[in-house]
């Protein structure tokens, strides 16, 4: 017997970012990305988690197949992303992320999670594993929610 097909998918990709090295401008650029993505994702009922480590980005995008495809096409056409590569595209039984768009930039608060994931060598080689990206995103989401006093997700 075949499993029931779903139109709910997740896509995991990574890219090189073309952002300023000047801290204030870079923060402003990440803010612009956040505002634009939040609005578009809410409209499309997309959930996503973006992680930024130096000049690399990795993101998990979840939603209905066609809408995830449209979202990914916008990302590949965005001049702030270069060398965009899909690590995984598959059907999922349910969403794992709760925010329409969440971004975490590697910094003092998130350093333990980024260090444990140790994705930088794989980013530099162009070979990050989807499971490592998903694991980092999940750990960062749990950490953020626990800081808000939320200890369990009902998705």
PDB file of C-alpha atoms in Angstrom:
ATOM      1  CA  UNK A   1       0.000   0.000   0.000  1.00  0.00           C
ATOM      2  CA  UNK A   2       1.371   3.406  -0.938  1.00  0.00           C
ATOM      3  CA  UNK A   3       1.633   6.229   1.540  1.00  0.00           C
ATOM      4  CA  UNK A   4      -0.662   9.190   1.140  1.00  0.00           C
ATOM      5  CA  UNK A   5       0.963  11.962  -0.898  1.00  0.00           C
ATOM      6  CA  UNK A   6       0.908  15.404   0.572  1.00  0.00           C
ATOM      7  CA  UNK A   7       1.492  18.756  -0.995  1.00  0.00           C
ATOM      8  CA  UNK A   8       3.301  19.919   2.150  1.00  0.00           C
ATOM      9  CA  UNK A   9       7.034  20.052   1.487  1.00  0.00           C
ATOM     10  CA  UNK A  10      10.186  21.471   2.908  1.00  0.00           C
ATOM     11  CA  UNK A  11      13.108  22.786   0.965  1.00  0.00           C
ATOM     12  CA  UNK A  12      16.536  23.227   2.483  1.00  0.00           C
ATOM     13  CA  UNK A  13      19.096  25.303   0.615  1.00  0.00           C
ATOM     14  CA  UNK A  14      22.258  27.235   1.232  1.00  0.00           C
ATOM     15  CA  UNK A  15      23.826  30.168  -0.573  1.00  0.00           C
ATOM     16  CA  UNK A  16      26.589  32.721  -0.423  1.00  0.00           C
ATOM     17  CA  UNK A  17      25.365  36.121   0.659  1.00  0.00           C
ATOM     18  CA  UNK A  18      26.319  39.360  -1.046  1.00  0.00           C
ATOM     19  CA  UNK A  19      25.880  41.652   1.952  1.00  0.00           C
ATOM     20  CA  UNK A  20      27.963  44.539   3.200  1.00  0.00           C
ATOM     21  CA  UNK A  21      30.852  43.877   5.563  1.00  0.00           C
ATOM     22  CA  UNK A  22      30.065  47.175   7.334  1.00  0.00           C
ATOM     23  CA  UNK A  23      28.094  46.131  10.471  1.00  0.00           C
ATOM     24  CA  UNK A  24      25.375  48.819  10.422  1.00  0.00           C
ATOM     25  CA  UNK A  25      24.663  48.436   6.708  1.00  0.00           C
ATOM     26  CA  UNK A  26      24.708  44.636   7.011  1.00  0.00           C
ATOM     27  CA  UNK A  27      22.199  44.793   9.895  1.00  0.00           C
ATOM     28  CA  UNK A  28      20.004  47.062   7.784  1.00  0.00           C
ATOM     29  CA  UNK A  29      20.204  44.674   4.816  1.00  0.00           C
ATOM     30  CA  UNK A  30      19.240  41.702   7.008  1.00  0.00           C
ATOM     31  CA  UNK A  31      16.339  43.789   8.361  1.00  0.00           C
ATOM     32  CA  UNK A  32      15.192  44.442   4.775  1.00  0.00           C
ATOM     33  CA  UNK A  33      15.333  40.716   3.993  1.00  0.00           C
ATOM     34  CA  UNK A  34      13.352  39.962   7.151  1.00  0.00           C
ATOM     35  CA  UNK A  35      10.594  42.509   6.442  1.00  0.00           C
ATOM     36  CA  UNK A  36      10.165  41.427   2.823  1.00  0.00           C
ATOM     37  CA  UNK A  37      10.229  37.703   3.575  1.00  0.00           C
ATOM     38  CA  UNK A  38       7.885  38.008   6.560  1.00  0.00           C
ATOM     39  CA  UNK A  39       5.245  39.751   4.464  1.00  0.00           C
ATOM     40  CA  UNK A  40       5.501  37.375   1.492  1.00  0.00           C
ATOM     41  CA  UNK A  41       5.641  34.249   3.654  1.00  0.00           C
ATOM     42  CA  UNK A  42       2.603  35.257   5.698  1.00  0.00           C
ATOM     43  CA  UNK A  43       0.643  35.828   2.492  1.00  0.00           C
ATOM     44  CA  UNK A  44       1.761  32.441   1.098  1.00  0.00           C
ATOM     45  CA  UNK A  45       1.353  30.536   4.413  1.00  0.00           C
ATOM     46  CA  UNK A  46       5.048  29.632   4.358  1.00  0.00           C
ATOM     47  CA  UNK A  47       7.075  28.893   7.480  1.00  0.00           C
ATOM     48  CA  UNK A  48      10.823  29.288   7.312  1.00  0.00           C
ATOM     49  CA  UNK A  49      13.996  29.529   9.324  1.00  0.00           C
ATOM     50  CA  UNK A  50      17.028  31.378   7.946  1.00  0.00           C
ATOM     51  CA  UNK A  51      20.474  31.067   9.488  1.00  0.00           C
ATOM     52  CA  UNK A  52      23.329  33.392   8.581  1.00  0.00           C
ATOM     53  CA  UNK A  53      26.932  32.482   9.309  1.00  0.00           C
ATOM     54  CA  UNK A  54      29.430  35.034   8.007  1.00  0.00           C
ATOM     55  CA  UNK A  55      28.691  35.240   4.255  1.00  0.00           C
ATOM     56  CA  UNK A  56      26.644  32.051   4.060  1.00  0.00           C
ATOM     57  CA  UNK A  57      22.928  31.526   4.462  1.00  0.00           C
ATOM     58  CA  UNK A  58      21.040  28.301   5.024  1.00  0.00           C
ATOM     59  CA  UNK A  59      17.275  28.123   5.154  1.00  0.00           C
ATOM     60  CA  UNK A  60      14.469  25.659   5.710  1.00  0.00           C
ATOM     61  CA  UNK A  61      11.261  26.624   3.898  1.00  0.00           C
ATOM     62  CA  UNK A  62       7.979  24.780   4.536  1.00  0.00           C
ATOM     63  CA  UNK A  63       4.608  25.005   2.872  1.00  0.00           C
ATOM     64  CA  UNK A  64       2.452  23.931  -0.021  1.00  0.00           C
ATOM     65  CA  UNK A  65       4.569  22.621  -2.905  1.00  0.00           C
ATOM     66  CA  UNK A  66       3.782  25.341  -5.465  1.00  0.00           C
ATOM     67  CA  UNK A  67       4.198  28.164  -2.956  1.00  0.00           C
ATOM     68  CA  UNK A  68       7.553  26.819  -1.755  1.00  0.00           C
ATOM     69  CA  UNK A  69       8.632  26.599  -5.401  1.00  0.00           C
ATOM     70  CA  UNK A  70       7.583  30.237  -6.008  1.00  0.00           C
ATOM     71  CA  UNK A  71       9.380  31.359  -2.833  1.00  0.00           C
ATOM     72  CA  UNK A  72      12.554  29.548  -3.832  1.00  0.00           C
ATOM     73  CA  UNK A  73      12.427  31.082  -7.307  1.00  0.00           C
ATOM     74  CA  UNK A  74      12.321  34.560  -5.730  1.00  0.00           C
ATOM     75  CA  UNK A  75      15.358  33.668  -3.626  1.00  0.00           C
ATOM     76  CA  UNK A  76      17.368  32.457  -6.636  1.00  0.00           C
ATOM     77  CA  UNK A  77      16.579  35.704  -8.461  1.00  0.00           C
ATOM     78  CA  UNK A  78      17.535  37.860  -5.462  1.00  0.00           C
ATOM     79  CA  UNK A  79      20.894  39.557  -6.081  1.00  0.00           C
ATOM     80  CA  UNK A  80      21.784  39.164  -2.383  1.00  0.00           C
ATOM     81  CA  UNK A  81      22.099  35.385  -2.901  1.00  0.00           C
ATOM     82  CA  UNK A  82      24.776  33.715  -5.030  1.00  0.00           C
ATOM     83  CA  UNK A  83      25.532  30.065  -5.680  1.00  0.00           C
ATOM     84  CA  UNK A  84      22.150  28.919  -4.377  1.00  0.00           C
ATOM     85  CA  UNK A  85      22.093  25.131  -3.991  1.00  0.00           C
ATOM     86  CA  UNK A  86      19.256  22.880  -2.855  1.00  0.00           C
ATOM     87  CA  UNK A  87      20.302  20.363  -0.206  1.00  0.00           C
ATOM     88  CA  UNK A  88      16.901  18.721   0.139  1.00  0.00           C
ATOM     89  CA  UNK A  89      13.389  18.997  -1.266  1.00  0.00           C
ATOM     90  CA  UNK A  90      10.898  16.492   0.094  1.00  0.00           C
ATOM     91  CA  UNK A  91       7.374  15.935   1.277  1.00  0.00           C
ATOM     92  CA  UNK A  92       6.797  16.270   4.997  1.00  0.00           C
ATOM     93  CA  UNK A  93       3.882  15.056   7.116  1.00  0.00           C
ATOM     94  CA  UNK A  94       3.736  18.269   9.189  1.00  0.00           C
ATOM     95  CA  UNK A  95       5.517  21.566   9.694  1.00  0.00           C
ATOM     96  CA  UNK A  96       8.465  21.723  12.052  1.00  0.00           C
ATOM     97  CA  UNK A  97       8.726  25.513  12.272  1.00  0.00           C
ATOM     98  CA  UNK A  98       6.251  27.980  13.687  1.00  0.00           C
ATOM     99  CA  UNK A  99       7.287  31.372  12.289  1.00  0.00           C
ATOM    100  CA  UNK A 100       6.482  32.639   8.836  1.00  0.00           C
ATOM    101  CA  UNK A 101      10.054  33.924   8.826  1.00  0.00           C
ATOM    102  CA  UNK A 102      12.711  33.691  11.509  1.00  0.00           C
ATOM    103  CA  UNK A 103      16.330  34.695  11.044  1.00  0.00           C
ATOM    104  CA  UNK A 104      19.251  33.971  13.350  1.00  0.00           C
ATOM    105  CA  UNK A 105      22.651  35.480  12.675  1.00  0.00           C
ATOM    106  CA  UNK A 106      25.627  33.743  14.248  1.00  0.00           C
ATOM    107  CA  UNK A 107      26.597  35.779  17.274  1.00  0.00           C
ATOM    108  CA  UNK A 108      27.322  35.430  20.982  1.00  0.00           C
ATOM    109  CA  UNK A 109      23.817  34.182  21.882  1.00  0.00           C
ATOM    110  CA  UNK A 110      23.679  31.561  19.110  1.00  0.00           C
ATOM    111  CA  UNK A 111      27.378  30.643  19.037  1.00  0.00           C
ATOM    112  CA  UNK A 112      27.076  27.352  20.978  1.00  0.00           C
ATOM    113  CA  UNK A 113      24.535  26.015  18.469  1.00  0.00           C
ATOM    114  CA  UNK A 114      26.493  27.144  15.401  1.00  0.00           C
ATOM    115  CA  UNK A 115      29.726  25.752  16.870  1.00  0.00           C
ATOM    116  CA  UNK A 116      28.110  22.396  17.615  1.00  0.00           C
ATOM    117  CA  UNK A 117      26.661  22.172  14.078  1.00  0.00           C
ATOM    118  CA  UNK A 118      30.098  23.026  12.620  1.00  0.00           C
ATOM    119  CA  UNK A 119      28.660  23.864   9.209  1.00  0.00           C
ATOM    120  CA  UNK A 120      31.297  26.401   8.098  1.00  0.00           C
ATOM    121  CA  UNK A 121      33.730  23.849   6.589  1.00  0.00           C
ATOM    122  CA  UNK A 122      30.855  22.271   4.636  1.00  0.00           C
ATOM    123  CA  UNK A 123      29.634  25.714   3.487  1.00  0.00           C
ATOM    124  CA  UNK A 124      33.120  26.563   2.274  1.00  0.00           C
ATOM    125  CA  UNK A 125      33.338  23.280   0.334  1.00  0.00           C
ATOM    126  CA  UNK A 126      29.761  23.675  -0.936  1.00  0.00           C
ATOM    127  CA  UNK A 127      28.677  20.386   0.642  1.00  0.00           C
ATOM    128  CA  UNK A 128      26.493  21.022   3.714  1.00  0.00           C
ATOM    129  CA  UNK A 129      24.158  18.185   4.672  1.00  0.00           C
ATOM    130  CA  UNK A 130      20.443  18.915   4.900  1.00  0.00           C
ATOM    131  CA  UNK A 131      20.255  17.028   8.198  1.00  0.00           C
ATOM    132  CA  UNK A 132      22.889  19.327   9.752  1.00  0.00           C
ATOM    133  CA  UNK A 133      21.071  22.462   8.563  1.00  0.00           C
ATOM    134  CA  UNK A 134      17.727  21.132   9.798  1.00  0.00           C
ATOM    135  CA  UNK A 135      19.284  20.151  13.126  1.00  0.00           C
ATOM    136  CA  UNK A 136      20.751  23.620  13.624  1.00  0.00           C
ATOM    137  CA  UNK A 137      17.464  25.315  12.726  1.00  0.00           C
ATOM    138  CA  UNK A 138      15.547  23.044  15.112  1.00  0.00           C
ATOM    139  CA  UNK A 139      18.013  23.674  17.966  1.00  0.00           C
ATOM    140  CA  UNK A 140      17.857  27.434  17.417  1.00  0.00           C
ATOM    141  CA  UNK A 141      14.041  27.364  17.364  1.00  0.00           C
ATOM    142  CA  UNK A 142      13.897  25.349  20.620  1.00  0.00           C
ATOM    143  CA  UNK A 143      16.387  27.755  22.213  1.00  0.00           C
ATOM    144  CA  UNK A 144      14.406  30.833  21.140  1.00  0.00           C
ATOM    145  CA  UNK A 145      11.140  29.366  22.357  1.00  0.00           C
ATOM    146  CA  UNK A 146      12.572  28.269  25.703  1.00  0.00           C
ATOM    147  CA  UNK A 147      13.761  31.848  26.259  1.00  0.00           C
ATOM    148  CA  UNK A 148      10.109  32.856  25.791  1.00  0.00           C
ATOM    149  CA  UNK A 149       9.000  30.274  28.350  1.00  0.00           C
ATOM    150  CA  UNK A 150       7.588  27.870  25.751  1.00  0.00           C
ATOM    151  CA  UNK A 151       8.678  24.299  26.392  1.00  0.00           C
ATOM    152  CA  UNK A 152       6.600  22.356  23.881  1.00  0.00           C
ATOM    153  CA  UNK A 153       5.348  22.881  20.339  1.00  0.00           C
ATOM    154  CA  UNK A 154       1.980  21.704  19.126  1.00  0.00           C
ATOM    155  CA  UNK A 155       2.273  21.835  15.357  1.00  0.00           C
TER     156      UNK A 155
END
